[in-house]
Coordinates of C-alpha atoms and ligand atoms in Angstrom, one line a residue:
M17 CA 13.1 96.5 106.4
V18 CA 15.6 93.8 107.9
K19 CA 15.7 92.4 111.4
I20 CA 19.1 92.7 113.0
T21 CA 19.9 90.6 116.2
L22 CA 22.4 91.9 118.5
P23 CA 24.8 90.0 120.7
D24 CA 22.5 90.6 123.9
G25 CA 19.6 89.0 121.9
S26 CA 17.9 92.3 121.3
T27 CA 16.7 93.1 117.9
I28 CA 16.5 96.2 115.8
K29 CA 14.8 97.0 112.5
I30 CA 16.8 98.8 109.8
S31 CA 16.2 99.4 106.1
E32 CA 17.8 97.2 103.7
G33 CA 21.2 98.4 102.5
T34 CA 22.0 100.3 105.7
T35 CA 25.7 100.3 106.3
V36 CA 27.2 98.8 109.5
E37 CA 28.3 102.2 110.4
R38 CA 24.9 103.6 110.4
L39 CA 23.6 100.7 112.4
A40 CA 26.3 101.3 115.1
E41 CA 25.2 105.0 115.2
Q42 CA 21.6 103.7 115.7
I43 CA 22.6 101.6 118.7
G44 CA 24.6 104.4 120.2
Q45 CA 27.0 107.2 119.5
G46 CA 29.7 105.7 121.9
L47 CA 29.7 102.4 120.1
A48 CA 29.8 104.2 116.7
K49 CA 32.9 106.0 117.8
A50 CA 34.6 102.9 119.0
A51 CA 33.5 100.8 116.1
V52 CA 36.4 99.3 114.0
A53 CA 34.4 96.7 111.9
A54 CA 31.7 94.2 112.4
K55 CA 30.8 90.5 112.6
V56 CA 27.7 89.8 110.4
N57 CA 26.5 86.3 110.8
G58 CA 30.1 85.5 112.1
E59 CA 31.8 86.9 109.2
L60 CA 34.0 90.1 109.7
V61 CA 33.3 93.0 107.4
D62 CA 34.1 96.6 107.1
L63 CA 32.0 99.4 108.6
S64 CA 31.0 100.4 105.1
A65 CA 29.5 97.1 104.2
P66 CA 25.8 97.3 103.6
I67 CA 23.4 94.9 105.4
M68 CA 21.1 93.3 102.9
D69 CA 19.2 90.7 104.9
D70 CA 18.1 89.6 108.5
A71 CA 21.3 89.0 110.4
H72 CA 23.2 88.5 113.7
V73 CA 25.5 91.6 113.9
Q74 CA 28.2 92.2 116.5
I75 CA 29.9 95.6 116.2
V76 CA 33.6 95.0 116.8
T77 CA 35.9 97.4 118.8
F78 CA 39.4 97.3 120.1
K79 CA 38.0 95.6 123.1
D80 CA 37.8 92.5 120.8
E81 CA 40.7 90.5 119.6
D82 CA 39.2 90.8 116.2
G83 CA 39.3 94.6 116.3
L84 CA 42.9 94.4 117.4
E85 CA 43.8 92.2 114.7
I86 CA 42.0 94.3 112.0
M87 CA 43.7 97.4 113.3
R88 CA 47.2 95.6 113.3
H89 CA 46.7 94.3 109.7
S90 CA 45.6 97.8 108.7
C91 CA 48.9 99.0 110.0
A92 CA 50.7 96.5 107.9
H93 CA 49.3 98.2 104.8
I94 CA 50.3 101.6 106.2
M95 CA 53.8 100.3 106.7
A96 CA 53.9 98.6 103.2
E97 CA 52.9 102.0 101.6
A98 CA 55.7 103.7 103.7
I99 CA 58.3 101.2 102.5
C100 CA 57.2 101.4 98.8
S101 CA 57.6 105.1 99.1
I102 CA 61.2 104.9 100.4
W103 CA 62.0 102.1 98.1
P104 CA 60.1 102.1 95.0
D105 CA 61.6 98.9 93.9
A106 CA 60.0 97.1 96.8
K107 CA 57.8 94.3 96.0
L108 CA 55.0 93.3 98.5
V109 CA 54.5 89.6 99.2
Y110 CA 52.3 89.0 102.2
G111 CA 51.4 91.1 105.4
P112 CA 49.3 89.6 108.0
A113 CA 48.5 90.5 111.6
V114 CA 50.3 88.3 114.4
E115 CA 50.2 88.3 118.1
D116 CA 50.7 91.8 119.4
G117 CA 51.5 93.2 115.9
F118 CA 52.0 92.5 112.2
Y119 CA 54.6 92.0 109.7
Y120 CA 55.0 92.5 105.9
D121 CA 57.2 90.2 103.8
I122 CA 59.2 92.4 101.3
D123 CA 61.2 91.5 98.3
L124 CA 63.9 94.1 97.9
D125 CA 67.5 93.7 97.0
E126 CA 68.7 96.4 99.2
S127 CA 68.7 95.5 103.0
I128 CA 66.3 97.2 105.3
R129 CA 68.1 98.0 108.4
P130 CA 67.1 99.0 112.1
D131 CA 68.5 102.4 111.3
D132 CA 65.8 102.7 108.6
F133 CA 63.0 102.1 111.1
Q134 CA 62.7 105.8 112.2
R135 CA 62.3 106.7 108.5
I136 CA 59.6 104.2 108.0
E137 CA 57.8 105.3 111.2
G138 CA 58.0 108.9 110.1
K139 CA 56.2 108.0 106.8
M140 CA 53.6 105.9 108.5
R141 CA 52.9 108.7 110.8
E142 CA 52.3 111.0 107.9
I143 CA 49.8 108.6 106.4
V144 CA 48.0 108.0 109.8
E145 CA 47.7 111.8 110.3
A146 CA 46.2 112.3 107.0
D147 CA 43.5 109.9 108.1
R148 CA 42.7 108.6 104.7
P149 CA 39.7 106.1 104.3
F150 CA 40.3 102.6 103.5
V151 CA 38.4 101.7 100.4
R152 CA 37.4 98.4 99.1
K153 CA 37.1 97.6 95.5
E154 CA 35.8 94.3 94.4
M155 CA 36.4 92.6 90.8
S156 CA 36.2 89.1 89.3
R157 CA 39.1 86.7 89.5
S158 CA 40.1 87.1 85.9
E159 CA 40.0 91.0 86.1
A160 CA 42.3 90.8 89.3
L161 CA 44.6 88.5 87.6
A162 CA 44.9 90.8 84.5
K163 CA 45.3 93.7 86.8
L164 CA 48.2 92.1 88.5
S165 CA 49.9 90.4 85.7
G166 CA 53.7 90.5 86.1
D167 CA 53.4 90.6 89.9
K168 CA 54.3 86.9 90.7
Y169 CA 53.7 87.4 94.5
K170 CA 50.3 88.9 94.4
T171 CA 49.3 86.5 91.6
D172 CA 50.3 83.6 93.7
N173 CA 48.2 85.0 96.5
I174 CA 45.1 85.1 94.2
N175 CA 45.9 81.5 93.0
R176 CA 45.8 80.4 96.7
T177 CA 42.2 81.6 97.3
D178 CA 39.1 80.0 96.0
S179 CA 37.1 83.0 96.1
E180 CA 35.7 84.2 92.9
V181 CA 35.4 87.8 94.0
I182 CA 38.8 89.3 94.6
S183 CA 39.1 92.6 96.7
F184 CA 41.6 95.4 96.9
Y185 CA 42.0 98.0 99.4
S186 CA 43.3 101.4 98.9
H187 CA 43.9 104.2 101.4
G188 CA 44.1 107.1 99.1
D189 CA 47.1 108.6 97.3
G190 CA 47.3 105.8 94.9
F191 CA 48.4 103.0 97.2
E192 CA 46.4 99.9 96.8
D193 CA 47.0 96.4 97.8
L194 CA 45.2 93.1 97.2
C195 CA 43.4 92.0 100.3
R196 CA 40.4 90.1 101.7
G197 CA 39.9 92.7 104.3
P198 CA 38.3 93.9 106.5
H199 CA 40.2 97.1 107.4
V200 CA 39.6 99.9 109.9
P201 CA 37.6 102.6 108.2
S202 CA 40.4 105.1 108.1
T203 CA 44.2 105.3 108.6
G204 CA 43.7 107.6 111.6
K205 CA 42.5 104.6 113.7
C206 CA 46.1 103.2 113.6
G207 CA 47.6 105.7 116.0
S208 CA 50.2 103.8 118.1
F209 CA 52.7 101.7 116.5
K210 CA 56.4 100.9 116.3
V211 CA 58.6 99.2 113.8
M212 CA 60.3 96.5 115.7
S213 CA 62.7 94.2 113.8
V214 CA 63.6 92.8 110.5
A215 CA 64.5 89.2 109.6
G216 CA 65.1 87.0 106.8
A217 CA 62.0 84.7 105.6
Y218 CA 61.8 82.4 102.8
W219 CA 58.9 82.7 100.4
H220 CA 56.3 80.3 101.7
G221 CA 58.9 79.1 104.2
D222 CA 60.6 77.2 101.5
P223 CA 64.4 77.4 101.6
T224 CA 64.7 76.7 97.9
Q225 CA 62.8 80.0 97.3
K226 CA 64.0 83.5 97.5
M227 CA 64.9 85.2 100.9
L228 CA 62.7 87.9 101.5
Q229 CA 62.7 90.6 104.2
R230 CA 60.1 90.4 107.0
V231 CA 59.6 93.6 108.7
Y232 CA 57.8 93.3 112.1
G233 CA 55.8 96.1 113.9
T234 CA 53.6 96.3 116.9
A235 CA 50.4 98.4 117.1
W236 CA 48.0 99.2 120.0
P237 CA 44.8 101.2 120.3
D238 CA 46.7 104.0 122.2
Q239 CA 50.0 105.3 123.2
K240 CA 49.6 103.9 126.8
Q241 CA 49.1 100.5 125.7
L242 CA 52.0 100.7 123.3
E243 CA 54.1 101.9 126.1
D244 CA 53.0 99.2 128.4
Y245 CA 53.7 96.6 125.7
L246 CA 57.2 97.9 125.2
Y247 CA 57.7 97.9 129.0
R248 CA 56.6 94.3 129.2
L249 CA 59.2 93.4 126.3
D250 CA 62.0 95.2 128.1
E251 CA 60.9 93.6 131.4
A252 CA 61.0 90.2 129.7
K253 CA 64.5 90.9 128.6
K254 CA 65.6 91.7 132.1
R255 CA 63.8 88.6 133.5
D256 CA 65.3 86.3 131.0
H257 CA 65.6 83.0 132.9
R258 CA 69.0 82.1 131.2
V259 CA 70.5 85.2 132.6
L260 CA 68.8 84.9 136.1
G261 CA 69.5 81.2 136.2
R262 CA 73.2 81.8 135.9
Q263 CA 73.1 84.8 138.3
M264 CA 71.3 82.9 140.9
D265 CA 73.4 79.6 140.4
L266 CA 70.2 77.6 139.6
F267 CA 71.1 75.7 136.5
S268 CA 73.6 75.5 133.6
F269 CA 74.2 74.0 130.2
N270 CA 77.3 72.5 128.9
E271 CA 78.4 71.8 125.5
A272 CA 79.0 68.1 126.8
G273 CA 75.1 67.7 126.6
P274 CA 73.5 70.3 124.3
G275 CA 69.9 70.6 125.4
F276 CA 70.3 68.6 128.7
A277 CA 70.1 70.9 131.7
F278 CA 72.5 70.6 134.7
I279 CA 70.3 71.6 137.7
H280 CA 72.5 73.1 140.5
A281 CA 71.9 72.6 144.2
K282 CA 69.8 75.9 144.6
G283 CA 67.8 74.9 141.5
M284 CA 67.1 71.5 143.1
I285 CA 65.7 73.1 146.1
I286 CA 63.1 74.8 144.0
W287 CA 62.5 71.5 142.1
N288 CA 62.0 69.5 145.2
Q289 CA 59.6 72.0 146.8
I290 CA 57.6 71.7 143.7
V291 CA 57.7 67.9 143.7
D292 CA 56.6 67.9 147.5
F293 CA 53.8 70.0 146.7
W294 CA 52.9 67.9 143.6
R295 CA 53.0 64.7 145.7
T296 CA 50.7 66.2 148.5
L297 CA 48.2 67.4 145.7
H298 CA 48.3 63.9 143.8
D299 CA 47.7 62.2 147.2
K300 CA 44.8 64.4 147.8
Y301 CA 43.2 63.6 144.5
E302 CA 44.0 59.9 145.1
Y303 CA 46.8 59.0 142.6
Q304 CA 49.2 56.3 143.0
E305 CA 52.8 57.1 141.9
I306 CA 55.0 54.7 139.8
K307 CA 58.4 54.9 138.2
T308 CA 59.2 53.3 134.8
P309 CA 62.6 52.6 133.1
I310 CA 63.9 55.1 130.6
I311 CA 65.3 52.6 128.4
L312 CA 63.0 50.1 126.9
N313 CA 63.4 47.7 123.9
E314 CA 62.5 48.7 120.3
E315 CA 59.7 46.2 120.1
L316 CA 57.8 48.1 122.7
W317 CA 57.9 51.3 120.5
H318 CA 56.7 49.4 117.6
K319 CA 53.8 48.2 119.5
S320 CA 53.0 51.6 121.0
G321 CA 53.0 53.3 117.6
H322 CA 56.0 55.7 118.4
W323 CA 58.2 54.0 115.9
D324 CA 55.9 54.9 113.1
N325 CA 54.9 58.2 114.3
Y326 CA 57.6 59.6 116.5
K327 CA 60.9 58.0 115.5
E328 CA 62.6 61.2 114.3
N329 CA 62.5 62.5 117.8
M330 CA 63.8 59.5 119.6
Y331 CA 67.3 58.4 120.9
F332 CA 68.3 54.7 120.3
T333 CA 70.9 52.5 121.8
S334 CA 71.9 49.0 121.7
F335 CA 73.5 46.4 124.0
D336 CA 73.6 42.6 124.2
D337 CA 72.8 42.3 120.7
A338 CA 69.4 43.9 121.2
D339 CA 68.1 47.4 120.1
Y340 CA 66.5 49.8 122.6
A341 CA 65.2 53.3 122.6
I342 CA 65.3 55.9 125.2
K343 CA 61.6 56.9 126.1
P344 CA 60.2 60.0 124.7
M345 CA 56.9 59.4 126.6
N346 CA 55.9 57.4 129.7
C347 CA 52.7 55.8 128.4
P348 CA 54.0 52.5 127.2
G349 CA 55.8 51.9 130.5
G350 CA 52.6 52.8 132.4
C351 CA 50.6 50.2 130.2
L352 CA 53.1 47.5 131.1
V353 CA 52.6 48.3 134.8
Y354 CA 48.8 48.1 134.4
K355 CA 49.2 44.6 132.6
T356 CA 51.0 43.2 135.6
G357 CA 47.7 42.6 137.3
Q358 CA 44.1 41.6 136.8
H359 CA 41.7 44.5 137.0
S360 CA 38.0 44.6 137.8
Y361 CA 35.5 47.4 137.1
R362 CA 35.5 48.1 140.9
E363 CA 39.3 49.2 140.7
L364 CA 38.4 52.0 138.1
P365 CA 39.2 54.7 137.8
M366 CA 43.0 54.0 138.4
R367 CA 45.0 57.1 138.5
V368 CA 48.7 56.5 138.2
A369 CA 51.1 59.2 138.2
E370 CA 54.9 59.3 137.2
L371 CA 57.4 62.0 137.3
G372 CA 58.9 60.6 134.1
L373 CA 62.4 61.5 132.6
V374 CA 61.9 61.7 128.8
H375 CA 64.3 62.5 125.9
R376 CA 63.2 64.1 122.8
H377 CA 65.5 65.0 120.1
E378 CA 64.9 68.6 119.1
A379 CA 66.9 70.4 116.3
S380 CA 69.6 72.3 117.8
G381 CA 68.4 75.7 116.4
V382 CA 65.2 75.6 118.4
M383 CA 66.6 75.1 121.9
H384 CA 66.3 78.0 124.3
G385 CA 67.5 77.7 127.8
L386 CA 64.9 75.6 130.0
F387 CA 62.0 76.4 127.7
R388 CA 63.1 74.0 125.0
V389 CA 65.4 71.1 126.0
R390 CA 66.0 67.5 124.8
Q391 CA 65.7 65.9 128.2
F392 CA 63.0 66.8 130.8
T393 CA 60.8 65.4 133.6
Q394 CA 57.2 65.3 132.9
D395 CA 54.5 65.5 135.5
D396 CA 52.6 62.7 133.9
A397 CA 49.7 60.5 134.8
H398 CA 47.5 58.0 133.2
I399 CA 43.9 57.5 134.3
F400 CA 42.4 54.1 133.4
C401 CA 38.6 54.3 133.5
K402 CA 35.2 53.2 132.0
P403 CA 33.7 55.4 129.4
D404 CA 30.9 56.7 131.8
Q405 CA 33.7 57.8 134.1
I406 CA 35.4 60.0 131.7
E407 CA 33.5 63.3 132.7
S408 CA 34.0 62.9 136.3
E409 CA 37.7 62.1 135.8
V410 CA 38.3 65.0 133.7
I411 CA 36.5 67.3 136.3
G412 CA 39.1 65.9 138.8
V413 CA 41.9 66.7 136.6
I414 CA 40.6 70.2 135.9
D415 CA 40.4 70.8 139.7
L416 CA 43.7 69.5 140.3
T417 CA 45.1 71.6 137.5
F418 CA 43.6 74.9 138.6
E419 CA 44.6 74.2 142.2
T420 CA 48.3 73.8 141.1
Y421 CA 48.4 76.9 138.9
R422 CA 46.7 79.1 141.7
A423 CA 49.5 78.0 144.1
F424 CA 52.1 79.6 141.8
D425 CA 50.0 82.8 141.5
F426 CA 48.7 82.0 138.0
E427 CA 45.1 83.2 137.9
D428 CA 44.6 83.9 134.2
F429 CA 43.8 80.7 132.3
R430 CA 42.7 79.8 129.0
V431 CA 41.3 76.4 127.9
E432 CA 41.2 75.0 124.3
L433 CA 39.3 71.8 123.2
S434 CA 40.7 70.0 120.1
T435 CA 38.3 67.6 118.3
K436 CA 38.4 64.8 115.8
P437 CA 40.9 65.3 113.1
Q438 CA 40.6 64.0 109.4
K439 CA 43.1 61.1 110.1
H440 CA 41.9 59.2 113.2
I441 CA 41.3 55.8 114.8
G442 CA 38.1 54.7 116.7
S443 CA 34.4 54.9 115.7
D444 CA 32.5 58.3 115.4
E445 CA 30.4 57.1 118.2
I446 CA 33.2 56.7 120.7
W447 CA 34.5 60.1 119.4
E448 CA 31.3 61.7 120.1
I449 CA 30.9 60.3 123.6
A450 CA 34.6 61.3 124.5
T451 CA 34.2 64.8 123.1
N452 CA 30.9 65.3 124.7
A453 CA 32.3 64.1 128.0
L454 CA 35.2 66.7 127.8
K455 CA 32.6 69.5 126.8
D456 CA 30.3 68.5 129.7
A457 CA 33.2 68.5 132.1
L458 CA 34.0 72.1 131.0
V459 CA 30.4 73.3 131.1
H460 CA 30.2 71.7 134.6
K461 CA 33.0 73.7 135.7
S462 CA 31.6 76.8 134.0
I463 CA 34.8 77.1 132.1
Q464 CA 35.0 79.3 128.8
Y465 CA 36.8 77.4 126.1
K466 CA 37.8 77.7 122.5
I467 CA 37.2 74.8 120.2
N468 CA 40.0 73.8 117.7
E469 CA 38.0 71.9 115.1
G470 CA 40.0 68.9 113.9
D471 CA 43.0 69.6 116.0
G472 CA 42.9 66.5 118.3
A473 CA 45.4 63.7 118.4
F474 CA 44.8 60.8 116.0
Y475 CA 43.8 58.7 118.9
G476 CA 41.3 61.0 120.8
P477 CA 40.3 64.5 121.6
K478 CA 42.0 66.8 124.1
I479 CA 41.9 69.6 126.3
D480 CA 44.8 72.1 126.7
F481 CA 45.5 74.6 129.5
H482 CA 47.2 77.9 128.9
I483 CA 48.3 80.3 131.5
R484 CA 49.2 84.0 131.3
D485 CA 52.2 85.1 133.2
C486 CA 52.6 88.7 134.8
L487 CA 54.1 89.9 131.5
K488 CA 50.7 88.6 129.7
R489 CA 52.7 86.2 127.9
S490 CA 50.8 83.0 127.2
W491 CA 52.2 79.5 128.0
Q492 CA 50.6 76.1 127.3
L493 CA 51.2 73.9 130.3
G494 CA 48.7 71.1 131.0
T495 CA 47.1 68.8 128.8
I496 CA 44.1 66.1 129.1
Q497 CA 44.2 63.6 126.2
L498 CA 41.6 60.8 125.9
D499 CA 43.1 57.7 124.1
F500 CA 41.2 54.8 122.6
S501 CA 44.1 53.3 120.9
M502 CA 46.9 52.3 123.4
P503 CA 44.8 50.2 125.6
E504 CA 43.8 48.1 122.5
R505 CA 47.4 48.0 121.2
F506 CA 48.6 46.8 124.7
G507 CA 45.7 44.6 125.2
L508 CA 44.7 46.3 128.4
V509 CA 41.5 44.9 129.9
Y510 CA 39.4 45.0 132.9
T511 CA 36.6 42.7 133.9
D512 CA 33.2 44.4 133.7
E513 CA 30.1 43.8 135.8
D514 CA 28.7 41.5 133.2
N515 CA 31.9 39.5 133.5
T516 CA 33.2 40.2 130.1
E517 CA 36.7 41.7 129.5
K518 CA 36.7 45.3 128.1
H519 CA 39.4 47.9 127.2
P520 CA 39.5 50.7 129.7
V521 CA 39.8 54.3 128.5
M522 CA 43.0 55.9 128.9
I523 CA 43.5 59.5 129.9
H524 CA 46.9 61.0 129.5
R525 CA 47.3 64.1 131.6
A526 CA 50.1 66.6 132.5
V527 CA 49.6 69.7 134.7
L528 CA 52.8 71.5 134.5
G529 CA 54.1 69.7 131.5
S530 CA 57.8 69.7 131.9
F531 CA 59.4 70.6 135.3
E532 CA 62.4 72.2 133.6
R533 CA 60.4 74.6 131.4
F534 CA 57.8 75.3 134.2
I535 CA 60.8 76.4 136.4
G536 CA 62.0 78.5 133.5
I537 CA 58.6 80.2 133.4
L538 CA 58.5 80.7 137.1
I539 CA 62.0 82.3 137.1
E540 CA 60.6 84.8 134.6
H541 CA 57.2 85.3 136.2
Y542 CA 58.6 86.1 139.6
G543 CA 61.5 87.9 138.1
G544 CA 63.8 85.8 140.3
N545 CA 61.9 86.9 143.5
F546 CA 60.5 83.5 144.4
P547 CA 57.9 83.3 147.0
L548 CA 59.1 82.2 150.4
W549 CA 58.1 78.5 150.1
L550 CA 60.3 78.2 146.9
C551 CA 63.2 80.2 147.9
P552 CA 66.5 78.4 147.8
E553 CA 67.7 80.4 150.9
Q554 CA 64.9 82.1 152.9
V555 CA 66.6 83.9 155.6
R556 CA 70.1 85.3 156.2
V557 CA 71.4 86.4 159.7
L558 CA 73.8 89.5 159.5
P559 CA 75.6 90.2 162.6
I560 CA 76.6 94.1 162.8
S561 CA 80.0 93.2 164.0
E562 CA 82.2 90.3 165.4
K563 CA 80.9 91.1 168.8
T564 CA 77.4 89.7 168.0
N565 CA 78.6 86.7 165.9
G566 CA 77.7 84.5 169.1
Y567 CA 74.1 85.9 169.2
A568 CA 73.8 85.5 165.5
G569 CA 74.9 82.0 165.7
S570 CA 72.1 81.1 168.2
V571 CA 69.5 82.9 165.9
H572 CA 70.8 80.9 163.0
T573 CA 70.4 77.7 165.0
K574 CA 66.9 78.6 166.0
L575 CA 66.0 79.1 162.3
R576 CA 67.6 75.8 161.3
E577 CA 65.6 74.1 164.1
S578 CA 62.5 75.6 162.5
R579 CA 63.6 74.1 159.2
L580 CA 64.2 77.4 157.6
R581 CA 66.6 77.4 154.7
C582 CA 69.0 79.9 156.1
S583 CA 72.8 81.1 156.5
C584 CA 74.7 83.4 158.7
D585 CA 77.1 85.9 157.2
L586 CA 80.2 85.9 159.5
T587 CA 82.5 87.5 157.1
D588 CA 84.5 90.5 158.0
E589 CA 82.6 92.8 155.7
K590 CA 80.8 95.9 157.0
I591 CA 77.1 95.5 157.6
G592 CA 76.3 97.8 154.6
A593 CA 78.2 95.4 152.3
K594 CA 76.4 92.3 154.0
I595 CA 73.1 93.8 153.4
A596 CA 73.9 94.9 149.8
K597 CA 75.1 91.2 149.1
A598 CA 71.8 89.7 150.6
H599 CA 69.8 92.1 148.5
G600 CA 71.6 91.0 145.4
D601 CA 70.9 87.4 146.3
R602 CA 67.3 88.2 146.4
L603 CA 66.9 87.1 150.1
P604 CA 63.3 87.4 151.2
Y605 CA 64.6 88.1 154.8
M606 CA 67.6 89.5 156.4
L607 CA 67.9 89.5 160.1
V608 CA 70.4 92.2 161.2
V609 CA 71.5 91.7 164.8
G610 CA 73.6 94.0 167.0
P611 CA 74.3 94.3 170.8
K612 CA 70.6 95.8 171.3
E613 CA 69.1 92.8 169.6
A614 CA 71.3 90.4 171.5
Q615 CA 70.3 91.9 174.8
T616 CA 66.6 91.7 174.1
G617 CA 66.4 88.5 172.1
T618 CA 65.0 90.2 169.2
V619 CA 66.0 90.5 165.4
N620 CA 65.8 93.6 163.1
V621 CA 64.0 92.1 160.0
R622 CA 64.6 93.5 156.4
M623 CA 62.1 92.4 153.9
R624 CA 62.7 91.9 150.1
G625 CA 61.6 95.1 148.3
I626 CA 60.7 97.1 151.5
K627 CA 62.8 100.1 152.7
E628 CA 61.6 100.1 156.3
N629 CA 62.9 97.5 158.7
R630 CA 61.3 96.3 161.9
T631 CA 62.6 94.9 165.3
M632 CA 60.6 92.0 166.5
D633 CA 60.9 89.0 168.8
I634 CA 62.7 86.0 167.3
E635 CA 59.7 83.8 168.0
E636 CA 57.3 86.2 166.4
F637 CA 59.5 86.2 163.3
L638 CA 59.7 82.5 163.2
R639 CA 55.8 82.1 163.6
T640 CA 55.1 84.5 160.6
A641 CA 57.7 83.1 158.3
K642 CA 56.3 79.6 158.9
Q643 CA 52.8 80.6 158.3
K644 CA 53.8 82.2 155.1
I645 CA 55.4 79.0 153.9
A646 CA 52.2 77.0 155.0
D647 CA 50.0 79.3 153.0
K648 CA 52.4 79.4 149.9
D649 CA 52.1 83.1 150.3
I650 CA 53.3 85.1 147.2
D651 CA 54.1 88.2 149.1
V652 CA 57.1 88.0 151.6
T653 CA 56.3 91.2 153.3
F654 CA 54.5 91.4 156.7
Ligands
ZN714 ZN1 44.6 94.0 104.1
ZN715 ZN1 50.7 59.3 128.1

């Protein structure tokens, strides 16, 4: 008998050689039915795998990311068979799972076109309906190489693994593919899929190699989830911030400055509201704010290490016979400000924020509206502290970060911790102190996090914050990076309790990342329907006819006195047309006023997204609207 430990800590005895599938049945019929694969001592295996020793076992279902990934990858095999049955000349290269789906790189002279997708899907459906088992076959490396001789792609795949045992998976009917696995038990588990697109992709991403055809698909546990996903994709297209940004007159781009955004008046209102909120919050968390120049001489960038590590992304200029660079980051400027004074341990921690305008040269091909630009404003800050203050400072940054995200209606966060890379500076001891401080801070805040082993910057470990928007898309926004290098490079010191001079620890952090990109994300997250506090125009007064223009004017004045952003539509248009225009402009509130309202000092309120309208006292409307602004309420209705 062998002892199996389950994720909840309970144990179960089974006879040696029992398959994972039988084990799942012993645990429960429901689980056995949902089972896709299993994790045995942390390693993913097929349901048909026998368990030979004591082990920790987790049955993997579609509720786990791993389960989805296995199903999506299995779908890639099914699509590969479908493609090979339509084009017998197709050579298979590589077919992994990716976020939300999978792809397969195919070498085929004939182009696969979107018209062909239905045919491919039809074949795939036949394979799925036949519910054929995935069968694993293992052989030695040399046997596998002999079996695949002449197939340069698959031979290359084998040469890229160091495993001595090579496995193949077949799913009946003679189709077989080299694969490490695992797979779903049978093709019937891959029910809801769609072939999405095809694009050119070089073998190994190398432009000197042959251009292959990369066919993408998406796959979900059931039809409903597939339809939800397709809806989200469609919705994302409709919410494209580049389209809404133009419609709403928020920003533009011009060939005069590729990758440099022009923020229009309405866009600046949103921008400034975010800045005001940012300042209030940074004051609450006891930050100082500074501003440093965007052009600084080349020598500084040699000293900071940017010249050696970041030169390709920098812009340069020269004047007065000297060479300068336009800053890609704010840190060196922040260091120079720190250096202008003497610092005692009593002053630490020093939290110094800067809304810094940075320029980073990006290849023209990767630019994408506000998401990827060459000039942007970072909500940057540097915290100078003692090593024993790292944990509490990081906790403070985490609190500030989450408070910021919640104000914009982002509640779904993901945190990743990146640790010491191969190439690094600083002693192992300081790395350990710093990494543990980051971990302790996360544990203190009861935050689940994923570790990216070896993914830290060369100068220190870091925490990254990711949010999910309402379309479940993930965005990396904030970051906290510890730095042991820059304070030394710049000779930053403080006088410690024992009267000796020491280098402070420098914490680089950003919460929103880039203002431009964040506004782009907000436009898509809200679908252009901004909450009241961010709306460029919050209220519009719409007189029914010329006769009530006077009353409309007095309502408008009251709104202005209450500092609401508002206008009054005094055009000759019919009221229906005025309302339609205000709807199109995504106005949160329209105040329709006619003779009746003028007589009683009321307004007829129409709210964005609501059919019914409501007559109320103007003072009551003002009170409610102001409260919604103060609360940063996401919902404009009341
Ligand atoms: Zn596979
Ligand atoms: Zn920095």
